[in-house]
Short mmCIF file of C-alpha atoms in Angstrom, two decimals:
data_model
loop_
_atom_site.label_atom_id
_atom_site.label_comp_id
_atom_site.label_asym_id
_atom_site.label_seq_id
_atom_site.Cartn_x
_atom_site.Cartn_y
_atom_site.Cartn_z
CA MET A 1243 -11.31 -15.79 2.14
CA LEU A 1244 -9.65 -12.72 3.06
CA LYS A 1245 -11.86 -9.81 4.30
CA ARG A 1246 -10.37 -6.36 2.34
CA LYS A 1247 -11.22 -2.80 4.07
CA ALA A 1248 -11.09 -1.73 0.24
CA TYR A 1249 -14.54 -3.62 -0.48
CA GLU A 1250 -16.57 -1.30 1.86
CA GLU A 1251 -15.35 1.34 -0.89
CA LEU A 1252 -16.16 -0.67 -3.41
CA LEU A 1253 -19.79 -0.87 -2.05
CA ASN A 1254 -20.21 3.23 -0.93
CA TRP A 1255 -19.26 3.39 -4.93
CA LYS A 1256 -22.31 1.89 -5.94
CA LYS A 1257 -24.16 3.72 -3.61
CA ARG A 1258 -22.67 7.44 -5.66
CA ARG A 1259 -23.72 5.55 -9.01
CA ASN A 1260 -27.03 4.27 -8.21
CA GLU A 1261 -28.07 7.04 -5.64
CA GLN A 1262 -26.29 10.39 -6.47
CA GLY A 1263 -25.94 9.07 -10.66
CA LEU A 1264 -21.80 9.58 -9.99
CA LYS A 1265 -20.62 9.43 -13.24
CA GLU A 1266 -17.17 7.89 -12.47
CA VAL A 1267 -15.92 4.93 -13.40
CA LEU A 1268 -13.60 3.47 -10.17
CA LEU A 1269 -9.70 2.74 -11.40
CA ILE A 1270 -7.95 0.28 -8.91
CA ASN A 1271 -4.18 1.04 -8.77
CA GLY A 1272 -1.55 -0.66 -6.43
CA ALA A 1273 1.27 -2.92 -6.74
CA ARG A 1274 0.74 -6.22 -8.01
CA GLN A 1275 -0.49 -8.97 -6.13
CA VAL A 1276 -2.24 -6.83 -3.54
CA GLY A 1277 -5.59 -8.50 -4.28
CA LYS A 1278 -6.91 -6.27 -7.12
CA SER A 1279 -8.40 -8.97 -9.56
CA PHE A 1280 -9.53 -11.10 -6.71
CA ILE A 1281 -11.68 -8.10 -4.63
CA VAL A 1282 -13.22 -7.08 -7.68
CA SER A 1283 -14.44 -10.54 -8.60
CA GLN A 1284 -15.79 -11.19 -5.24
CA PHE A 1285 -17.50 -7.87 -5.67
CA GLY A 1286 -19.21 -8.60 -8.42
CA ALA A 1287 -20.03 -11.51 -7.98
CA ASN A 1288 -21.67 -10.77 -4.33
CA GLU A 1289 -23.03 -7.09 -5.37
CA TYR A 1290 -24.57 -7.91 -9.13
CA GLU A 1291 -26.35 -10.22 -10.97
CA SER A 1292 -23.96 -9.95 -14.24
CA PHE A 1293 -20.06 -9.26 -13.76
CA ILE A 1294 -18.68 -9.83 -17.23
CA ASN A 1295 -14.89 -9.50 -16.40
CA ILE A 1296 -12.49 -8.45 -19.15
CA ASP A 1297 -9.16 -9.19 -19.23
CA PHE A 1298 -7.29 -8.25 -21.74
CA ILE A 1299 -4.07 -9.76 -21.28
CA LYS A 1300 -6.05 -13.28 -21.34
CA ARG A 1301 -8.45 -12.58 -23.64
CA PRO A 1302 -6.07 -9.09 -26.03
CA GLU A 1303 -9.09 -10.46 -28.99
CA LEU A 1304 -11.25 -8.13 -26.80
CA LYS A 1305 -9.33 -5.18 -27.26
CA GLU A 1306 -10.87 -4.92 -31.05
CA ALA A 1307 -14.60 -3.95 -29.49
CA PHE A 1308 -12.77 -0.60 -28.19
CA LYS A 1309 -11.86 0.75 -31.57
CA GLY A 1310 -13.40 2.55 -33.60
CA SER A 1311 -16.66 4.23 -32.63
CA LYS A 1312 -16.71 4.97 -28.42
CA GLU A 1313 -20.44 4.84 -28.13
CA PRO A 1314 -21.03 2.32 -25.88
CA GLU A 1315 -23.84 0.87 -27.77
CA GLN A 1316 -21.73 0.32 -30.36
CA ILE A 1317 -19.06 -1.26 -27.76
CA TYR A 1318 -21.47 -3.43 -26.09
CA ASN A 1319 -22.87 -4.61 -29.55
CA GLN A 1320 -18.99 -5.44 -30.51
CA LEU A 1321 -17.91 -7.94 -26.86
CA SER A 1322 -21.37 -9.83 -27.33
CA ILE A 1323 -20.02 -10.44 -30.53
CA TYR A 1324 -16.49 -12.33 -28.68
CA LEU A 1325 -19.12 -13.00 -25.22
CA PRO A 1326 -21.97 -14.83 -26.68
CA ASN A 1327 -23.28 -15.38 -22.59
CA MET A 1328 -23.18 -12.14 -21.77
CA ARG A 1329 -25.76 -10.75 -20.38
CA LEU A 1330 -27.08 -6.66 -19.94
CA ILE A 1331 -29.37 -6.62 -17.10
CA PRO A 1332 -29.43 -2.64 -16.21
CA TYR A 1333 -28.53 -1.59 -12.32
CA LYS A 1334 -27.66 -4.91 -11.72
CA THR A 1335 -24.34 -5.33 -14.29
CA LEU A 1336 -20.85 -5.29 -13.53
CA PHE A 1337 -17.79 -5.05 -15.75
CA PHE A 1338 -14.51 -5.64 -14.91
CA LEU A 1339 -11.51 -4.51 -17.83
CA ASP A 1340 -9.10 -5.79 -16.26
CA GLU A 1341 -4.98 -5.22 -16.86
CA ILE A 1342 -6.50 -2.48 -19.32
CA GLN A 1343 -2.79 -1.12 -19.38
CA ASN A 1344 -2.94 -3.34 -22.89
CA CYS A 1345 -5.99 -1.45 -24.13
CA GLY A 1346 -5.90 2.60 -24.65
CA ASP A 1347 -8.33 2.78 -26.57
CA ALA A 1348 -10.81 0.90 -23.33
CA ARG A 1349 -9.25 3.69 -21.31
CA THR A 1350 -9.74 6.46 -23.53
CA ALA A 1351 -13.87 5.14 -23.92
CA LEU A 1352 -14.17 5.28 -20.18
CA LYS A 1353 -15.22 8.26 -20.24
CA PHE A 1354 -18.28 7.40 -22.28
CA LEU A 1355 -19.07 4.62 -20.56
CA ALA A 1356 -18.84 5.86 -17.11
CA CYS A 1357 -21.94 8.26 -18.15
CA ASP A 1358 -24.10 5.36 -18.96
CA LEU A 1359 -25.88 4.71 -15.69
CA ARG A 1360 -27.01 1.25 -16.53
CA PHE A 1361 -24.05 -0.33 -16.23
CA ASP A 1362 -20.77 -0.02 -13.62
CA PHE A 1363 -17.50 -0.15 -14.74
CA ILE A 1364 -14.04 -0.92 -12.53
CA ALA A 1365 -10.97 -0.60 -14.00
CA SER A 1366 -7.86 -2.02 -12.90
CA GLY A 1367 -4.30 -3.33 -14.19
CA SER A 1368 -0.43 -3.74 -13.28
CA LEU A 1369 1.90 -0.63 -12.17
CA LEU A 1370 -0.86 1.91 -13.18
CA GLY A 1371 0.91 3.93 -10.98
CA LEU A 1372 3.61 4.28 -13.93
CA GLU A 1373 3.47 7.07 -16.32
CA TYR A 1374 2.77 5.75 -20.10
CA ASP A 1375 6.99 6.94 -20.61
CA GLU A 1376 8.29 4.77 -18.02
CA ASP A 1377 6.97 1.96 -19.20
CA ASP A 1378 9.04 -0.35 -21.36
CA ASP A 1379 6.66 -2.93 -21.98
CA GLU A 1380 5.69 -3.61 -25.15
CA ASN A 1381 1.61 -3.99 -24.74
CA VAL A 1382 1.20 -1.36 -23.06
CA GLU A 1383 -0.97 0.70 -24.93
CA VAL A 1384 -0.95 4.60 -24.59
CA PRO A 1385 -4.27 6.01 -24.34
CA GLU A 1386 -5.76 8.76 -26.89
CA SER A 1387 -7.25 10.76 -23.98
CA ILE A 1388 -7.22 10.20 -20.36
CA PRO A 1389 -10.54 10.04 -18.99
CA VAL A 1390 -9.99 12.78 -16.66
CA GLY A 1391 -13.32 13.78 -14.66
CA TYR A 1392 -14.35 10.21 -15.25
CA GLU A 1393 -12.04 8.50 -12.81
CA GLU A 1394 -12.88 7.60 -8.98
CA HIS A 1395 -8.98 6.38 -8.27
CA LEU A 1396 -8.63 4.32 -5.21
CA THR A 1397 -5.39 2.29 -4.57
CA MET A 1398 -5.30 -1.03 -2.84
CA HIS A 1399 -2.09 -2.37 -0.70
CA SER A 1400 -1.76 -5.72 0.65
CA LEU A 1401 -3.55 -6.34 4.60
CA ASP A 1402 -3.18 -4.20 7.17
CA PHE A 1403 -2.47 -5.52 10.38
CA GLU A 1404 -6.13 -4.90 11.36
CA GLU A 1405 -7.17 -7.33 8.29
CA PHE A 1406 -4.44 -9.40 9.58
CA LEU A 1407 -6.16 -10.17 12.89
CA TRP A 1408 -9.54 -10.50 10.65
CA ALA A 1409 -7.91 -13.39 9.28
CA LYS A 1410 -6.44 -14.95 11.94
CA GLY A 1411 -10.17 -15.14 13.23
CA TYR A 1412 -10.31 -12.18 15.35
CA LYS A 1413 -13.75 -10.27 14.96
CA LYS A 1414 -14.32 -6.46 15.08
CA ASP A 1415 -15.65 -6.17 18.76
CA GLN A 1416 -12.38 -7.51 19.77
CA ILE A 1417 -10.21 -4.80 18.26
CA ASN A 1418 -12.80 -2.13 19.55
CA TYR A 1419 -12.26 -3.35 22.77
CA LEU A 1420 -8.63 -3.20 22.83
CA LYS A 1421 -9.07 0.21 21.37
CA THR A 1422 -10.72 1.25 24.64
CA PHE A 1423 -7.45 1.44 26.07
CA PHE A 1424 -5.92 3.64 23.79
CA ASP A 1425 -8.66 5.29 23.66
CA SER A 1426 -8.80 6.00 27.92
CA GLY A 1427 -4.66 6.34 27.96
CA GLU A 1428 -5.07 2.51 30.59
CA LYS A 1429 -2.57 -0.43 30.52
CA VAL A 1430 -3.45 -3.27 29.02
CA PRO A 1431 -3.48 -5.92 30.83
CA ASP A 1432 -0.44 -8.34 30.95
CA GLY A 1433 -1.58 -10.75 29.05
CA MET A 1434 -3.42 -9.18 26.62
CA ASN A 1435 -0.51 -6.89 25.82
CA ASN A 1436 2.12 -9.88 24.95
CA LEU A 1437 -0.47 -11.33 22.46
CA PHE A 1438 -0.61 -8.86 21.02
CA GLU A 1439 2.70 -7.98 20.48
CA SER A 1440 3.33 -11.86 19.54
CA LEU A 1441 0.91 -11.38 17.11
CA PHE A 1442 2.62 -7.54 15.72
CA ARG A 1443 5.66 -9.79 15.29
CA GLU A 1444 4.13 -12.12 13.29
CA TYR A 1445 3.03 -9.73 10.84
CA MET A 1446 6.16 -8.33 10.63
CA VAL A 1447 6.77 -11.86 9.22
CA VAL A 1448 4.39 -12.63 7.61
CA GLY A 1449 3.37 -9.47 6.23
CA GLY A 1450 0.17 -8.52 4.34
CA MET A 1451 -0.06 -9.89 0.87
CA PRO A 1452 -2.93 -11.73 0.25
CA GLU A 1453 -1.30 -14.87 -1.39
CA VAL A 1454 1.28 -14.97 1.59
CA VAL A 1455 -1.95 -14.44 4.33
CA SER A 1456 -4.03 -16.91 3.38
CA VAL A 1457 -1.06 -19.94 3.23
CA TYR A 1458 -0.21 -18.53 6.44
CA THR A 1459 -3.53 -18.89 8.01
CA LYS A 1460 -4.42 -22.42 6.73
CA THR A 1461 -0.91 -24.12 7.10
CA ASN A 1462 0.69 -22.04 9.98
CA ASN A 1463 3.26 -23.61 8.74
CA TYR A 1464 6.08 -20.69 8.34
CA ASN A 1465 8.26 -22.64 5.22
CA ASP A 1466 5.19 -21.98 2.65
CA VAL A 1467 5.02 -18.72 4.06
CA PHE A 1468 8.65 -17.85 2.98
CA ARG A 1469 8.49 -19.86 -0.26
CA VAL A 1470 5.73 -17.77 -1.87
CA GLN A 1471 7.03 -14.42 -0.45
CA ASN A 1472 10.54 -15.63 -2.94
CA LYS A 1473 7.93 -15.93 -5.52
CA ILE A 1474 6.33 -12.64 -5.51
CA LEU A 1475 10.15 -10.75 -4.85
CA LYS A 1476 10.94 -13.37 -8.33
CA ASP A 1477 7.95 -11.47 -9.66
CA TYR A 1478 8.74 -7.78 -8.08
CA GLN A 1479 12.23 -8.71 -9.98
CA SER A 1480 10.48 -10.11 -13.11
CA ASP A 1481 8.55 -6.79 -13.24
CA ILE A 1482 11.35 -4.43 -13.19
CA SER A 1483 13.41 -6.43 -16.20
CA LYS A 1484 9.90 -6.37 -18.30
CA HIS A 1485 8.83 -2.64 -17.30
CA ALA A 1486 11.77 -0.33 -16.38
CA LYS A 1487 13.57 0.94 -19.43
CA GLY A 1488 16.64 0.44 -20.80
CA GLU A 1489 19.33 0.69 -18.97
CA GLN A 1490 16.78 1.39 -16.11
CA LYS A 1491 16.21 -2.54 -15.56
CA ILE A 1492 19.51 -3.13 -14.18
CA LYS A 1493 19.48 0.65 -12.41
CA VAL A 1494 16.55 -0.14 -10.92
CA LYS A 1495 17.04 -3.55 -9.18
CA LYS A 1496 20.23 -2.05 -7.89
CA CYS A 1497 17.99 0.76 -5.90
CA TYR A 1498 15.95 -1.81 -4.62
CA ASP A 1499 17.82 -3.95 -3.15
CA SER A 1500 20.21 -1.32 -1.62
CA ILE A 1501 16.66 -0.62 0.35
CA PRO A 1502 17.26 -3.31 3.16
CA LYS A 1503 21.23 -2.09 3.72
CA GLN A 1504 20.59 0.89 3.77
CA LEU A 1505 17.40 1.19 6.15
CA ALA A 1506 19.61 -1.66 8.86
CA LYS A 1507 22.37 1.39 8.63
CA ASP A 1508 22.81 3.99 11.86
CA PHE A 1509 22.42 7.27 9.04
CA ASN A 1510 19.49 5.25 7.07
CA ARG A 1511 18.65 8.16 5.00
CA PHE A 1512 18.31 7.01 1.68
CA GLN A 1513 21.66 7.40 0.35
CA TYR A 1514 22.63 7.04 -3.83
CA SER A 1515 26.61 6.62 -3.37
CA PHE A 1516 25.43 3.87 -0.94
CA VAL A 1517 23.45 2.27 -4.25
CA GLU A 1518 26.97 2.53 -6.76
CA LYS A 1519 29.89 4.51 -4.97
CA ASN A 1520 30.08 8.22 -6.56
CA GLN A 1521 27.04 8.44 -7.50
CA THR A 1522 23.86 10.91 -7.34
CA SER A 1523 20.27 11.22 -8.29
CA ARG A 1524 21.45 12.03 -11.65
CA LYS A 1525 22.08 8.67 -12.47
CA TYR A 1526 19.44 7.05 -10.46
CA GLY A 1527 17.01 9.44 -9.22
CA GLY A 1528 15.28 7.97 -12.24
CA SER A 1529 15.01 4.49 -10.74
CA MET A 1530 13.31 5.87 -7.47
CA LYS A 1531 10.99 7.39 -8.69
CA TRP A 1532 10.03 4.29 -10.61
CA LEU A 1533 9.70 2.09 -8.00
CA LYS A 1534 7.37 4.74 -5.90
CA ASP A 1535 5.54 5.56 -9.16
CA SER A 1536 4.58 1.48 -9.42
CA GLN A 1537 4.17 1.11 -5.39
CA LEU A 1538 6.83 -1.04 -4.83
CA ILE A 1539 8.55 1.46 -1.66
CA ASN A 1540 6.73 4.29 -0.03
CA ILE A 1541 8.70 7.82 0.36
CA CYS A 1542 10.05 9.77 3.71
CA TYR A 1543 11.30 13.31 2.65
CA ASN A 1544 12.37 14.96 5.53
CA VAL A 1545 10.78 18.38 6.63
CA SER A 1546 12.53 21.75 7.06
CA GLU A 1547 10.19 23.15 10.16
CA PRO A 1548 7.70 20.40 11.27
CA HIS A 1549 4.11 23.10 9.90
CA ILE A 1550 1.16 22.12 7.95
CA PRO A 1551 1.08 21.59 5.19
CA LEU A 1552 4.24 19.29 5.66
CA MET A 1553 4.12 18.61 1.59
CA ALA A 1554 4.98 22.42 0.95
CA ASN A 1555 8.17 22.04 3.69
CA GLU A 1556 9.56 18.38 1.95
CA ILE A 1557 13.63 18.17 1.84
CA THR A 1558 13.19 16.04 -1.96
CA THR A 1559 17.09 15.58 -1.75
CA GLN A 1560 16.60 13.97 2.17
CA PHE A 1561 14.49 11.03 2.00
CA LYS A 1562 14.48 7.32 3.47
CA ALA A 1563 12.71 4.55 1.30
CA TYR A 1564 10.63 1.77 2.81
CA PHE A 1565 9.32 -1.32 1.44
CA ASN A 1566 5.18 -1.45 0.89
CA ASP A 1567 5.48 -4.42 3.08
CA THR A 1568 7.70 -6.11 5.46
CA GLY A 1569 7.35 -9.62 5.17
CA LEU A 1570 9.03 -9.09 2.14
CA LEU A 1571 11.99 -7.03 3.53
CA THR A 1572 12.32 -9.81 6.31
CA GLN A 1573 12.13 -12.30 3.65
CA MET A 1574 14.93 -10.22 1.70
CA TYR A 1575 16.88 -10.27 5.86
CA GLY A 1576 16.38 -14.11 5.78
CA ARG A 1577 14.84 -16.54 7.78
CA GLU A 1578 17.05 -16.47 10.47
CA THR A 1579 16.19 -12.95 11.04
CA LYS A 1580 12.40 -13.79 10.62
CA LYS A 1581 13.55 -16.46 13.26
CA ALA A 1582 14.57 -13.89 15.81
CA ILE A 1583 12.06 -11.22 15.37
CA LEU A 1584 9.26 -14.01 15.79
CA ASN A 1585 11.42 -15.08 19.20
CA ASN A 1586 11.85 -11.23 19.97
CA THR A 1587 15.51 -11.87 20.32
CA ILE A 1588 16.67 -9.85 17.47
CA LYS A 1589 18.74 -7.23 17.65
CA GLY A 1590 21.37 -4.04 16.33
CA ASN A 1591 20.33 -1.48 13.93
CA VAL A 1592 18.22 -4.43 11.44
CA LYS A 1593 15.52 -4.34 14.36
CA GLY A 1594 14.87 -0.72 14.47
CA ALA A 1595 14.31 -0.83 10.17
CA VAL A 1596 11.93 -3.39 10.71
CA TYR A 1597 10.00 -1.04 13.51
CA GLU A 1598 10.45 1.28 10.98
CA ASN A 1599 9.11 -0.15 8.15
CA VAL A 1600 6.10 -1.76 9.43
CA ILE A 1601 5.08 1.37 10.87
CA SER A 1602 5.87 3.94 7.70
CA GLU A 1603 3.34 0.43 5.83
CA LEU A 1604 0.62 0.98 8.35
CA LEU A 1605 0.51 4.46 7.86
CA VAL A 1606 0.50 4.28 4.59
CA LYS A 1607 -1.98 2.16 4.27
CA LYS A 1608 -4.04 4.79 6.97
CA GLY A 1609 -4.46 7.23 3.95
CA TYR A 1610 -1.19 9.31 6.05
CA THR A 1611 1.71 10.87 3.71
CA LEU A 1612 5.21 10.14 4.86
CA HIS A 1613 7.51 12.51 6.15
CA TYR A 1614 10.30 12.67 9.44
CA TYR A 1615 11.85 15.67 10.87
CA LYS A 1616 15.99 15.86 11.11
CA PRO A 1617 16.85 18.69 11.78
CA ASN A 1618 20.28 18.06 12.90
CA ASP A 1619 22.18 15.22 14.03
CA ASP A 1620 21.70 15.15 17.09
CA ASN A 1621 17.36 14.89 16.91
CA GLU A 1622 15.64 13.19 14.63
CA LEU A 1623 11.63 11.96 14.71
CA GLU A 1624 11.16 9.52 12.15
CA PHE A 1625 7.36 10.33 11.46
CA LEU A 1626 5.21 13.29 11.54
CA ILE A 1627 1.83 13.27 10.29
CA GLU A 1628 -0.97 15.68 9.54
CA LYS A 1629 -3.93 15.01 11.94
CA ASP A 1630 -6.94 17.52 13.85
CA GLU A 1631 -5.78 20.52 11.68
CA GLU A 1632 -2.08 19.82 13.12
CA VAL A 1633 1.19 18.12 12.83
CA VAL A 1634 1.59 15.27 14.99
CA PRO A 1635 5.16 13.95 15.58
CA ILE A 1636 5.63 9.45 16.12
CA GLU A 1637 8.70 8.59 17.37
CA VAL A 1638 9.30 4.87 16.98
CA LYS A 1639 11.12 2.64 19.11
CA ALA A 1640 12.07 -0.99 18.83
CA GLY A 1641 12.12 -1.26 22.69
CA ASN A 1642 11.36 1.39 24.96
CA THR A 1643 14.54 3.57 25.21
CA ALA A 1644 14.55 7.51 26.01
CA SER A 1645 12.60 9.61 24.22
CA ILE A 1646 15.33 12.62 23.67
CA SER A 1647 14.03 14.25 20.30
CA LEU A 1648 10.29 13.39 20.87
CA ASN A 1649 10.87 16.17 24.18
CA ARG A 1650 12.57 18.29 22.38
CA PHE A 1651 9.52 18.30 19.71
CA ILE A 1652 6.92 19.09 22.50
CA ASP A 1653 9.09 21.34 24.33
CA ASN A 1654 9.92 23.55 20.63
CA PHE A 1655 6.64 23.28 19.05
CA ASN A 1656 3.88 21.97 21.75
CA PRO A 1657 2.09 19.53 19.98
CA ASN A 1658 -1.73 18.93 21.41
CA LYS A 1659 -0.24 15.25 21.56
CA ALA A 1660 2.99 13.22 20.47
CA PHE A 1661 3.19 9.28 19.86
CA LYS A 1662 6.03 7.33 21.12
CA LEU A 1663 5.60 3.45 19.95
CA ILE A 1664 6.96 1.15 22.25
CA ASN A 1665 7.42 -2.41 23.24
CA GLY A 1666 5.75 -2.24 25.73
CA ASN A 1667 2.62 -0.73 27.58
CA VAL A 1668 -0.02 2.26 27.83
CA SER A 1669 1.17 5.52 29.16
CA ILE A 1670 0.50 9.25 29.77
CA SER A 1671 2.94 11.39 30.43
CA GLY A 1672 2.24 15.19 29.30
CA LYS A 1673 1.45 15.36 26.09
CA LYS A 1674 3.16 12.07 25.37
CA ILE A 1675 1.29 9.07 24.89
CA SER A 1676 3.59 5.60 25.13
CA ILE A 1677 1.73 3.04 23.20
CA PRO A 1678 2.38 -1.02 21.97
CA HIS A 1679 3.55 -0.92 18.10
CA TYR A 1680 0.09 -2.66 17.29
CA MET A 1681 -1.78 0.39 18.56
CA ILE A 1682 -0.52 2.45 15.73
CA LEU A 1683 -4.14 0.43 14.45
CA PHE A 1684 -6.02 3.49 16.43
CA ILE A 1685 -4.21 6.53 15.35
#
């Protein structure tokens, strides 16, 4: 069974409900198939005496219980008609309202259910990041009101690299030992460094989708990995066809399919004209917003100046688009590319694209927002993050070539530290800290 960091978030929320009287339900969003329903089911079974799973797609008749009065007692009474074996044990019961986008009345009722501290409520659903007017699914219901102030939001992603290592059998103590080299600036022993670089390449090929990782750790068969990844990509395409509106269906698909090609260009800023010749954001801007809101992609904006807050300096017309899961990206590049990544023989622009994508993905999973800095054609830093009250530059090298842009940044802006992610080992030169890619775990 896969261990997920989000489980701790669920425990913390439950603790605040019990000890602080937190009057908020937990609303979990994220891309499809990242493990939202599974982790809540696991949490309900482990942490509560009674777990009541209400799936509005599988059991649409349960929507009737939320119509009319939003008084909690009335809702419980109505549910008991449809769920005769439902057990309500005060302070030991969790309700899970799954696929809540299909029941607008249930979303409205969350305000009142959140205030009943006897029972806990978690809600989740498919593509909750979309605004209601972006979703073309006829079964999606617009709530009468959004329970602002009564929902705590948790975004789930596919497994990060540390969770992938856990799935491979590595323990926290072993990962903490690896971190001592990051903290001290000492070189990792060559054998250990080679091992974790190899594991990181595995992660780029397998990715973090729970079903994919589960299959891989059980069979160690890459053919099984490719089969499940193809299924997920087809499901994503199906989601686009089902949820994007009207002409957006084709435009969203064209934008999504163009991203792997655009990342592999020398000039990998997203360009609408690459999707369709001579076109601009006027035609395709809404499609990119749809992909971002559905959390299928991560957007990284260029900034006019590298100072906090970075969001105030965003150049919104200049951005890069990355896949939410690098395993899916490499699957779109094909089997031979995956083999070359595993064997560390990958060459050309695709190599840089894959390393950039995996670092972008892992930064997002650590809670950072994505920005880059390209003030002119001669300078580009792949990522800037906000940490310890300053901007920290991160340069990503697929190999270990010269870091001209990073050196210029250090000279011009004098950050306390700057990171260069490389295919190599730990070293420190002034404020520049070179670390192997897998140590993104510790930034």
